[in-house]
Coordinates of C-alpha atoms (C1' of nucleotides) in Angstrom, one line a residue:
Chain A
M150 CA -3.5 20.6 30.7
D151 CA -0.3 19.4 32.7
R152 CA 2.6 19.5 30.6
V153 CA 4.8 17.2 32.5
Q154 CA 2.1 14.7 32.8
L155 CA 1.8 14.9 29.1
Q156 CA 5.2 14.5 28.8
N157 CA 5.0 11.3 31.2
D158 CA 2.7 10.0 28.8
V159 CA 4.7 10.0 26.0
F160 CA 7.8 8.4 28.1
S161 CA 5.7 5.8 29.6
Y162 CA 4.2 4.6 26.2
F163 CA 7.6 4.5 24.6
N164 CA 9.2 2.8 27.7
R165 CA 6.3 0.4 27.3
L166 CA 7.9 -1.3 24.3
G167 CA 11.3 -2.3 25.9
D168 CA 13.5 -1.4 28.7
E169 CA 13.4 1.8 30.6
I170 CA 14.7 4.7 28.2
D171 CA 16.9 7.1 29.7
W172 CA 15.1 10.2 29.1
R173 CA 17.3 12.9 30.6
A174 CA 19.1 14.0 27.8
L175 CA 15.6 15.1 26.3
T176 CA 15.4 19.1 27.0
T177 CA 13.8 20.1 24.0
P178 CA 10.2 21.7 25.2
I179 CA 7.2 19.6 24.4
E180 CA 4.6 21.6 23.2
V181 CA 0.5 20.9 23.4
H182 CA -2.1 20.9 20.6
L183 CA -5.8 21.0 21.2
I184 CA -7.3 19.8 18.0
A185 CA -11.1 20.0 17.9
K186 CA -13.4 17.6 16.1
T187 CA -13.4 18.3 11.9
Q188 CA -10.0 20.5 12.8
Y189 CA -6.7 19.6 10.9
L190 CA -3.4 19.1 13.2
F191 CA -1.3 20.0 9.8
R192 CA -2.3 19.9 6.1
Q193 CA -1.0 17.8 3.3
G194 CA 1.8 20.1 1.4
E195 CA 3.1 21.5 4.7
C196 CA 6.9 20.6 5.5
V197 CA 6.5 18.9 9.0
D198 CA 9.6 19.1 11.2
R199 CA 7.6 17.9 14.4
W200 CA 7.4 14.6 16.0
Y201 CA 3.5 14.0 17.4
F202 CA 2.0 11.9 20.2
L203 CA -1.7 11.4 20.4
H204 CA -2.5 11.3 23.9
S205 CA -6.5 10.9 23.4
G206 CA -8.8 11.0 20.6
L207 CA -9.3 9.9 17.1
V208 CA -7.5 11.6 13.9
R209 CA -7.5 10.3 10.1
Y210 CA -4.8 10.7 7.8
V211 CA -5.9 12.1 4.5
S212 CA -4.6 12.9 1.6
V213 CA -6.3 14.7 -1.7
S214 CA -5.6 13.9 -5.2
D215 CA -4.9 16.4 -8.1
E216 CA -8.4 16.0 -8.9
G217 CA -9.9 16.8 -5.3
K218 CA -10.6 13.2 -4.3
E219 CA -9.8 12.3 -0.4
F220 CA -8.5 9.2 0.6
T221 CA -8.2 8.2 4.0
Q222 CA -4.9 6.6 4.5
T223 CA -4.7 5.6 8.3
L224 CA -7.3 5.9 11.0
V225 CA -5.7 6.2 14.5
K226 CA -6.9 6.3 18.0
G227 CA -5.0 7.5 20.9
P228 CA -2.6 6.8 22.7
K229 CA -0.1 6.2 19.5
I230 CA 2.5 8.3 17.9
I231 CA 1.3 9.9 14.8
G232 CA 3.0 12.0 12.2
S233 CA 4.6 11.7 8.8
T234 CA 8.2 9.7 9.1
R235 CA 8.8 10.9 5.7
S236 CA 8.2 14.4 5.9
M237 CA 10.6 14.4 9.2
V238 CA 13.2 12.3 7.5
T239 CA 13.3 13.7 4.0
T240 CA 12.2 17.5 4.9
S241 CA 9.8 17.4 2.0
P242 CA 6.2 18.0 2.1
V243 CA 3.7 15.8 3.8
L244 CA 1.8 13.5 1.6
F245 CA -1.3 13.8 3.5
G246 CA -3.2 15.9 6.5
I247 CA -4.1 14.7 9.7
Q248 CA -7.7 15.7 10.8
A249 CA -9.2 14.9 14.0
L250 CA -12.3 13.2 14.1
E251 CA -13.1 13.3 17.7
D252 CA -11.3 16.1 19.9
S253 CA -7.9 15.0 20.5
V254 CA -5.1 15.8 22.7
I255 CA -1.8 15.9 21.0
T256 CA 1.8 17.0 21.9
S257 CA 4.7 17.5 19.9
Y258 CA 8.8 18.0 20.1
N259 CA 10.8 19.4 17.3
W260 CA 12.0 16.3 15.5
A261 CA 15.6 17.1 14.7
E262 CA 16.2 18.2 18.3
F263 CA 14.5 15.2 19.9
Y264 CA 16.1 13.0 17.4
Q265 CA 19.9 14.5 18.1
Q266 CA 19.0 14.3 21.7
M267 CA 17.8 10.6 21.9
R268 CA 19.8 9.1 19.4
H269 CA 22.8 8.6 21.8
D270 CA 20.6 6.2 23.8
K271 CA 20.6 2.6 22.5
V272 CA 17.2 1.8 24.1
F273 CA 15.5 4.5 22.9
L274 CA 17.0 3.5 19.1
E275 CA 15.8 0.2 19.7
C276 CA 12.3 1.2 20.5
Y277 CA 12.0 3.5 17.8
L278 CA 13.1 0.9 15.5
L279 CA 10.4 -1.4 16.7
F280 CA 7.8 1.5 16.0
L281 CA 9.1 1.7 12.5
E282 CA 8.5 -1.9 11.9
T283 CA 5.2 -2.0 13.6
I284 CA 4.1 0.8 11.0
F285 CA 6.0 -1.0 8.1
I286 CA 4.5 -4.0 8.7
A287 CA 0.7 -2.4 8.6
K288 CA 1.7 -1.0 5.3
E289 CA 2.6 -3.9 4.2
E290 CA -0.7 -5.8 4.9
R291 CA -2.7 -3.0 4.0
E292 CA -1.1 -2.9 0.4
S293 CA -1.8 -6.3 -0.3
T294 CA -5.5 -6.1 0.5
F295 CA -6.1 -3.1 -2.2
V296 CA -4.6 -5.6 -4.6
K297 CA -6.1 -8.7 -3.8
D298 CA -9.4 -8.2 -2.3
S299 CA -12.7 -6.6 -3.3
A300 CA -14.3 -3.6 -1.9
E301 CA -16.9 -5.6 0.0
R302 CA -13.8 -8.2 1.5
R303 CA -12.1 -4.8 2.7
Y304 CA -15.3 -3.5 4.6
L305 CA -15.9 -6.9 6.3
D306 CA -12.4 -6.6 7.2
F307 CA -12.5 -3.3 8.4
C308 CA -15.3 -3.9 10.7
V309 CA -13.6 -6.9 12.4
A310 CA -10.6 -4.7 12.8
Y311 CA -12.5 -1.6 14.0
P312 CA -15.6 -2.7 15.6
E313 CA -15.9 0.4 17.6
L314 CA -15.0 2.9 14.9
K315 CA -17.8 1.2 12.5
D316 CA -20.6 3.1 14.2
Q317 CA -18.5 6.2 15.7
I318 CA -17.4 7.8 12.6
P319 CA -19.2 8.8 9.6
Q320 CA -19.6 6.1 6.7
Q321 CA -17.9 8.4 4.3
Y322 CA -14.5 8.3 6.0
I323 CA -14.9 4.4 6.2
A324 CA -15.5 4.5 2.4
S325 CA -12.6 6.7 1.8
Y326 CA -10.5 4.4 4.1
I327 CA -11.2 1.4 2.1
G328 CA -10.8 3.1 -1.3
I329 CA -14.1 3.3 -2.5
T330 CA -16.8 6.2 -2.9
P331 CA -19.9 6.4 0.0
V332 CA -22.0 5.5 -2.9
A333 CA -20.3 2.4 -3.6
L334 CA -20.1 1.4 0.2
S335 CA -23.8 2.0 0.8
R336 CA -24.4 -0.2 -2.3
I337 CA -22.2 -2.9 -0.7
R338 CA -23.9 -2.6 3.0
Q339 CA -27.3 -3.2 1.2
K340 CA -26.2 -6.1 -0.4
L341 CA -24.9 -7.6 3.0
K342 CA -27.9 -6.6 4.6
L343 CA -30.2 -8.6 2.1
G344 CA -27.7 -11.4 2.2
H345 CA -28.1 -11.8 6.4
R346 CA -31.9 -12.1 5.8
P347 CA -32.6 -15.9 5.2
Chain B
M140 CA 32.6 -17.3 -4.4
D141 CA 34.7 -15.6 -1.6
R142 CA 32.7 -15.7 1.4
V143 CA 34.8 -12.8 2.8
Q144 CA 34.4 -11.0 -0.1
L145 CA 30.6 -11.0 0.1
Q146 CA 30.7 -10.4 4.0
N147 CA 32.6 -7.1 3.3
D148 CA 30.3 -6.1 0.4
V149 CA 27.3 -6.5 3.2
F150 CA 29.5 -4.3 5.5
S151 CA 30.4 -1.4 3.1
Y152 CA 26.7 -1.2 1.7
F153 CA 25.9 -0.6 5.6
N154 CA 28.5 1.7 6.3
R155 CA 27.5 3.9 3.4
L156 CA 24.1 4.6 5.3
G157 CA 26.0 6.5 7.8
D158 CA 29.3 6.5 10.5
E159 CA 31.6 3.3 10.4
I160 CA 29.8 0.6 12.1
D161 CA 32.0 -1.7 14.6
W162 CA 31.4 -5.1 12.9
R163 CA 33.6 -6.7 15.4
A164 CA 30.8 -8.3 17.6
L165 CA 29.4 -10.1 14.3
T166 CA 30.1 -13.7 14.3
T167 CA 27.4 -15.7 13.2
P168 CA 28.1 -17.5 9.7
I169 CA 27.4 -15.9 6.7
E170 CA 25.5 -18.0 4.2
V171 CA 25.7 -18.0 0.6
H172 CA 22.6 -18.7 -2.3
L173 CA 23.0 -18.7 -5.9
I174 CA 19.5 -18.1 -6.9
A175 CA 19.2 -19.3 -10.7
K176 CA 16.6 -17.2 -12.7
T177 CA 12.9 -18.3 -12.3
Q178 CA 14.2 -19.8 -9.1
Y179 CA 12.8 -19.1 -5.5
L180 CA 14.9 -17.9 -2.5
F181 CA 11.9 -18.8 -0.3
R182 CA 8.3 -19.0 -1.0
Q183 CA 5.2 -17.6 0.7
G184 CA 4.3 -18.9 4.0
E185 CA 7.6 -20.4 4.9
C186 CA 8.8 -19.0 8.4
V187 CA 11.6 -17.1 7.2
D188 CA 14.2 -16.6 10.4
R189 CA 17.1 -14.9 8.1
W190 CA 18.3 -11.4 7.1
Y191 CA 19.1 -11.8 3.4
F192 CA 21.4 -9.4 1.2
L193 CA 21.2 -9.6 -2.8
H194 CA 24.7 -8.7 -4.0
S195 CA 24.0 -9.1 -7.7
G196 CA 20.7 -10.0 -9.9
L197 CA 17.3 -9.1 -9.8
V198 CA 14.4 -10.4 -7.7
R199 CA 10.5 -10.0 -7.1
Y200 CA 8.5 -10.1 -4.2
V201 CA 5.3 -12.4 -5.3
S202 CA 2.3 -13.1 -3.2
V203 CA -0.6 -15.3 -4.4
S204 CA -3.8 -14.8 -2.8
D205 CA -6.3 -17.6 -2.2
E206 CA -7.8 -17.6 -5.8
G207 CA -4.3 -18.3 -7.1
K208 CA -3.8 -14.9 -8.6
E209 CA -0.3 -13.6 -8.3
F210 CA 0.9 -10.2 -7.1
T211 CA 4.3 -8.6 -7.6
Q212 CA 4.7 -6.4 -4.6
T213 CA 8.3 -5.2 -5.1
L214 CA 11.1 -5.5 -7.5
V215 CA 14.7 -5.1 -6.3
K216 CA 18.1 -5.1 -7.9
G217 CA 21.1 -5.6 -6.5
P218 CA 22.9 -4.4 -4.2
K219 CA 20.3 -4.2 -1.8
I220 CA 18.6 -5.5 1.4
I221 CA 16.0 -7.8 1.0
G222 CA 13.7 -10.3 2.7
S223 CA 10.5 -10.1 5.2
T224 CA 11.3 -7.7 8.3
R225 CA 7.3 -8.8 9.2
S226 CA 8.4 -12.3 9.4
M227 CA 11.8 -12.0 11.0
V228 CA 10.2 -9.8 13.5
T229 CA 6.6 -11.4 14.6
T230 CA 8.3 -15.0 13.7
S231 CA 5.2 -15.4 11.2
P232 CA 5.0 -16.9 7.9
V233 CA 6.1 -14.7 5.0
L234 CA 3.3 -12.9 2.8
F235 CA 4.9 -13.5 -0.1
G236 CA 7.9 -15.6 -2.0
I237 CA 11.1 -14.2 -3.4
Q238 CA 11.7 -15.4 -6.8
A239 CA 14.8 -14.3 -9.3
L240 CA 13.9 -12.6 -12.4
E241 CA 17.9 -13.0 -13.0
D242 CA 20.8 -15.0 -11.6
S243 CA 21.3 -13.8 -8.4
V244 CA 23.6 -13.9 -5.5
I245 CA 22.1 -13.8 -2.3
T246 CA 23.8 -14.1 1.5
S247 CA 22.0 -14.4 4.5
Y248 CA 22.3 -14.4 8.3
N249 CA 20.5 -15.6 11.0
W250 CA 18.3 -12.6 11.8
A251 CA 18.1 -13.5 15.7
E252 CA 21.7 -13.8 16.0
F253 CA 22.8 -11.4 14.1
Y254 CA 20.5 -8.3 15.5
Q255 CA 21.8 -10.1 19.0
Q256 CA 25.3 -9.6 18.0
M257 CA 24.9 -6.2 16.5
R258 CA 22.2 -4.0 18.6
H259 CA 24.4 -2.9 21.0
D260 CA 25.9 -0.9 18.4
K261 CA 24.6 2.6 18.0
V262 CA 25.7 3.1 14.8
F263 CA 24.2 -0.1 13.3
L264 CA 21.0 0.8 15.1
E265 CA 20.7 4.2 13.4
C266 CA 21.6 2.8 10.2
Y267 CA 18.9 -0.1 10.4
L268 CA 16.5 2.6 11.4
L269 CA 17.3 4.4 8.4
F270 CA 16.8 1.6 6.2
L271 CA 13.4 0.9 7.6
E272 CA 12.3 4.7 7.3
T273 CA 13.4 4.2 3.7
I274 CA 11.3 1.1 3.1
F275 CA 8.4 2.7 5.0
I276 CA 8.5 5.6 3.1
A277 CA 8.3 3.5 -0.5
K278 CA 5.2 1.6 0.8
E279 CA 3.8 4.9 1.5
E280 CA 4.3 6.2 -1.8
R281 CA 3.1 3.1 -3.5
E282 CA 0.0 2.8 -1.6
S283 CA -1.1 6.4 -2.6
T284 CA -0.7 5.3 -6.4
F285 CA -3.1 2.3 -6.0
V286 CA -6.2 4.2 -4.6
K287 CA -5.6 7.6 -6.6
D288 CA -3.9 6.5 -10.0
S289 CA -5.3 4.7 -13.1
A290 CA -3.8 1.5 -14.0
E291 CA -2.4 3.5 -17.2
R292 CA -0.7 6.4 -14.9
R293 CA 1.3 3.4 -13.0
Y294 CA 2.1 2.3 -15.8
L295 CA 3.9 5.4 -17.0
D296 CA 5.3 5.9 -13.6
F297 CA 6.8 2.6 -13.7
C298 CA 8.4 3.4 -17.0
V299 CA 10.0 6.2 -15.9
A300 CA 11.3 5.1 -12.3
Y301 CA 12.7 1.6 -14.0
P302 CA 13.6 2.5 -17.2
E303 CA 16.0 -0.3 -17.5
L304 CA 13.4 -2.9 -16.2
K305 CA 10.6 -1.9 -19.0
D306 CA 12.3 -3.8 -21.2
Q307 CA 14.3 -6.5 -19.4
I308 CA 11.8 -8.3 -17.3
P309 CA 8.6 -10.2 -18.9
Q310 CA 5.6 -7.7 -19.4
Q311 CA 3.2 -9.8 -17.1
Y312 CA 5.4 -9.1 -14.1
I313 CA 5.4 -5.4 -15.0
A314 CA 1.3 -6.0 -15.0
S315 CA 1.5 -7.6 -11.9
Y316 CA 3.5 -4.9 -10.2
I317 CA 1.0 -2.4 -11.0
G318 CA -1.6 -4.4 -9.9
I319 CA -3.7 -5.3 -13.3
T320 CA -3.6 -8.8 -15.9
P321 CA -1.1 -8.9 -18.6
V322 CA -4.2 -8.4 -20.9
A323 CA -5.1 -4.9 -19.6
L324 CA -1.2 -3.9 -19.7
S325 CA -1.1 -4.8 -23.2
R326 CA -4.4 -3.0 -24.0
I327 CA -2.9 0.0 -22.2
R328 CA 0.3 -0.1 -24.2
Q329 CA -1.7 -0.3 -27.2
K330 CA -3.9 2.9 -26.6
L331 CA -0.3 4.3 -25.5
K332 CA 1.0 3.5 -28.9
L333 CA -1.8 5.0 -30.8
G334 CA -1.6 8.2 -28.9
H335 CA 1.9 8.5 -30.1
R336 CA 1.0 8.8 -33.7
P337 CA 0.3 12.5 -34.6
Chain C
dT196 C1' 14.9 -26.5 -41.6
dT197 C1' 10.7 -27.1 -38.9
dG198 C1' 8.2 -27.7 -34.5
dT199 C1' 7.0 -26.7 -30.0
dG200 C1' 5.9 -23.9 -26.0
dG201 C1' 5.3 -19.8 -23.3
dA202 C1' 4.5 -14.5 -23.9
dA203 C1' 1.7 -10.8 -26.0
dT204 C1' -1.8 -9.4 -28.5
dT205 C1' -6.7 -8.6 -30.0
dA206 C1' -11.4 -9.3 -29.6
dA207 C1' -15.9 -10.1 -27.4
dC208 C1' -18.3 -10.0 -23.4
dC209 C1' -18.8 -9.3 -18.5
dT210 C1' -18.8 -6.7 -13.8
dA211 C1' -17.3 -3.7 -9.8
dG212 C1' -17.4 0.5 -8.9
dG213 C1' -17.5 5.4 -10.6
dT214 C1' -20.8 9.5 -11.4
dT215 C1' -24.9 12.3 -11.0
dA216 C1' -28.6 13.3 -9.4
dA217 C1' -32.8 12.7 -7.1
dT218 C1' -34.7 11.4 -2.4
dT219 C1' -35.1 10.1 2.2
dC220 C1' -32.9 10.6 6.7
dC221 C1' -31.6 12.7 11.1
dA222 C1' -29.5 16.1 13.8
dT223 C1' -29.3 20.5 15.4
dC224 C1' -31.1 25.5 15.5
dG225 C1' -34.2 29.1 15.8
Chain D
dC111 C1' -42.4 23.1 16.5
dG112 C1' -40.9 23.4 11.7
dA113 C1' -36.9 24.7 9.0
dT114 C1' -32.2 23.5 7.4
dG115 C1' -28.1 21.2 5.6
dG116 C1' -25.3 17.5 5.6
dA117 C1' -25.4 12.3 5.7
dA118 C1' -27.0 8.5 3.7
dT119 C1' -29.5 5.9 0.3
dT120 C1' -31.6 4.6 -4.2
dA121 C1' -31.6 4.6 -9.1
dA122 C1' -29.4 5.0 -13.8
dC123 C1' -26.0 5.1 -16.6
dC124 C1' -20.7 4.5 -17.6
dT125 C1' -16.1 2.9 -18.0
dA126 C1' -11.9 0.5 -16.4
dG127 C1' -10.3 -3.3 -16.2
dG128 C1' -11.4 -8.7 -15.5
dT129 C1' -12.6 -13.0 -18.0
dT130 C1' -11.9 -16.2 -21.8
dA131 C1' -10.2 -17.7 -25.9
dA132 C1' -8.4 -17.0 -30.5
dT133 C1' -4.3 -15.6 -32.9
dT134 C1' 0.3 -14.2 -33.7
dC135 C1' 4.7 -13.8 -32.1
dC136 C1' 9.3 -15.5 -31.0
dA137 C1' 13.4 -18.0 -29.1
dC138 C1' 15.5 -21.9 -28.8
dA139 C1' 15.8 -27.1 -29.4
dA140 C1' 15.6 -31.0 -32.9

DNA sequence: TTGTGGAATTAACCTAGGTTAATTCCATCG
DNA sequence: CGATGGAATTAACCTAGGTTAATTCCACAA
């Protein structure tokens, strides 16, 4: 795995968001993580001070309630920025773990150093701002579906939004992503199947 | 209402987030909105290209589903930044309206001009970034309560998080904020009351 | 003082989704 | 090939919260 190549992947992903960023200030070493399917990048409760980039593969953000129930907050397919803004910024334990659903190539920087070195670059700040806006907007839209829509509606929306994941990941993760149990999802699928017969 | 004073309120709120921002580039005129209790600053579906600041008062973000059901996304007490990042950034219709629950003093700038004039200021960008991180983190935490916690738990949490609002705003808005009907909230309160009798 | 209208409560009933557990399906391994 | 174990399905039952509607409570206006 070529470290320099990976670093360039990160740069070009960022640059795609806007003008060219001047990366010369960045000297913090990049670290490479190869995470096999079902393995965790980090787990809920850890203090994560690194900034991650998923080059290839697929991960889910999973949080577990006190009663031991799993909830999939997000599904992310590379190449994308991943990790917990919250934990980095507030230096508090992450509210979710990140688990690979496919073998994944991930790199990371120490967030404090990364940010310290790049915060002087206006273009970088603008890009990062754009990124934050994007993930915020996604959360905002997702929030409303939980309150307004039925589980069936959420499942149908999921199938439209992630047609390729629909058959690629275990159904239980889809259920957990739309906030219901696998049993309930199975019931919904059954109902939909019947509905399609004329 | 002194326009210059209000503008200074906005500046000092922002400056409090970090280093001193150089506001000299900002020439876009500020606009003042006096919104009476129950009135709307803007309604769901409008295209909002302005950046708002709530100086004093209390507002709720309310979105209405296709079936006409109201849901209160957020409650904000001034002084705070309010409005829809999503609508400004994507120039799409807002997903919620903003309604005053108390008489409120609000000012605004044209977002495109505001951002155009301030994006060259690194300190401003950093502060805005901090703001985005903050609201994102809040959304992230709120998301998990909807999936993991019962309505009763959410109500109790609300009472702890907003002790002053608990008796200040109509109960139906609290219900709508925690994602249930007023009837269900009343039932929960009843149950809690009984529980407190020894 | 008495209306009047919106907010909250209460009760009766209904439904989506949770829970538990048995059953069936596969994919993988020996 | 058959055995094994996790994933999905199905069925039976339960519960939190929704729905509707009647009732009570108040704040405020006349």
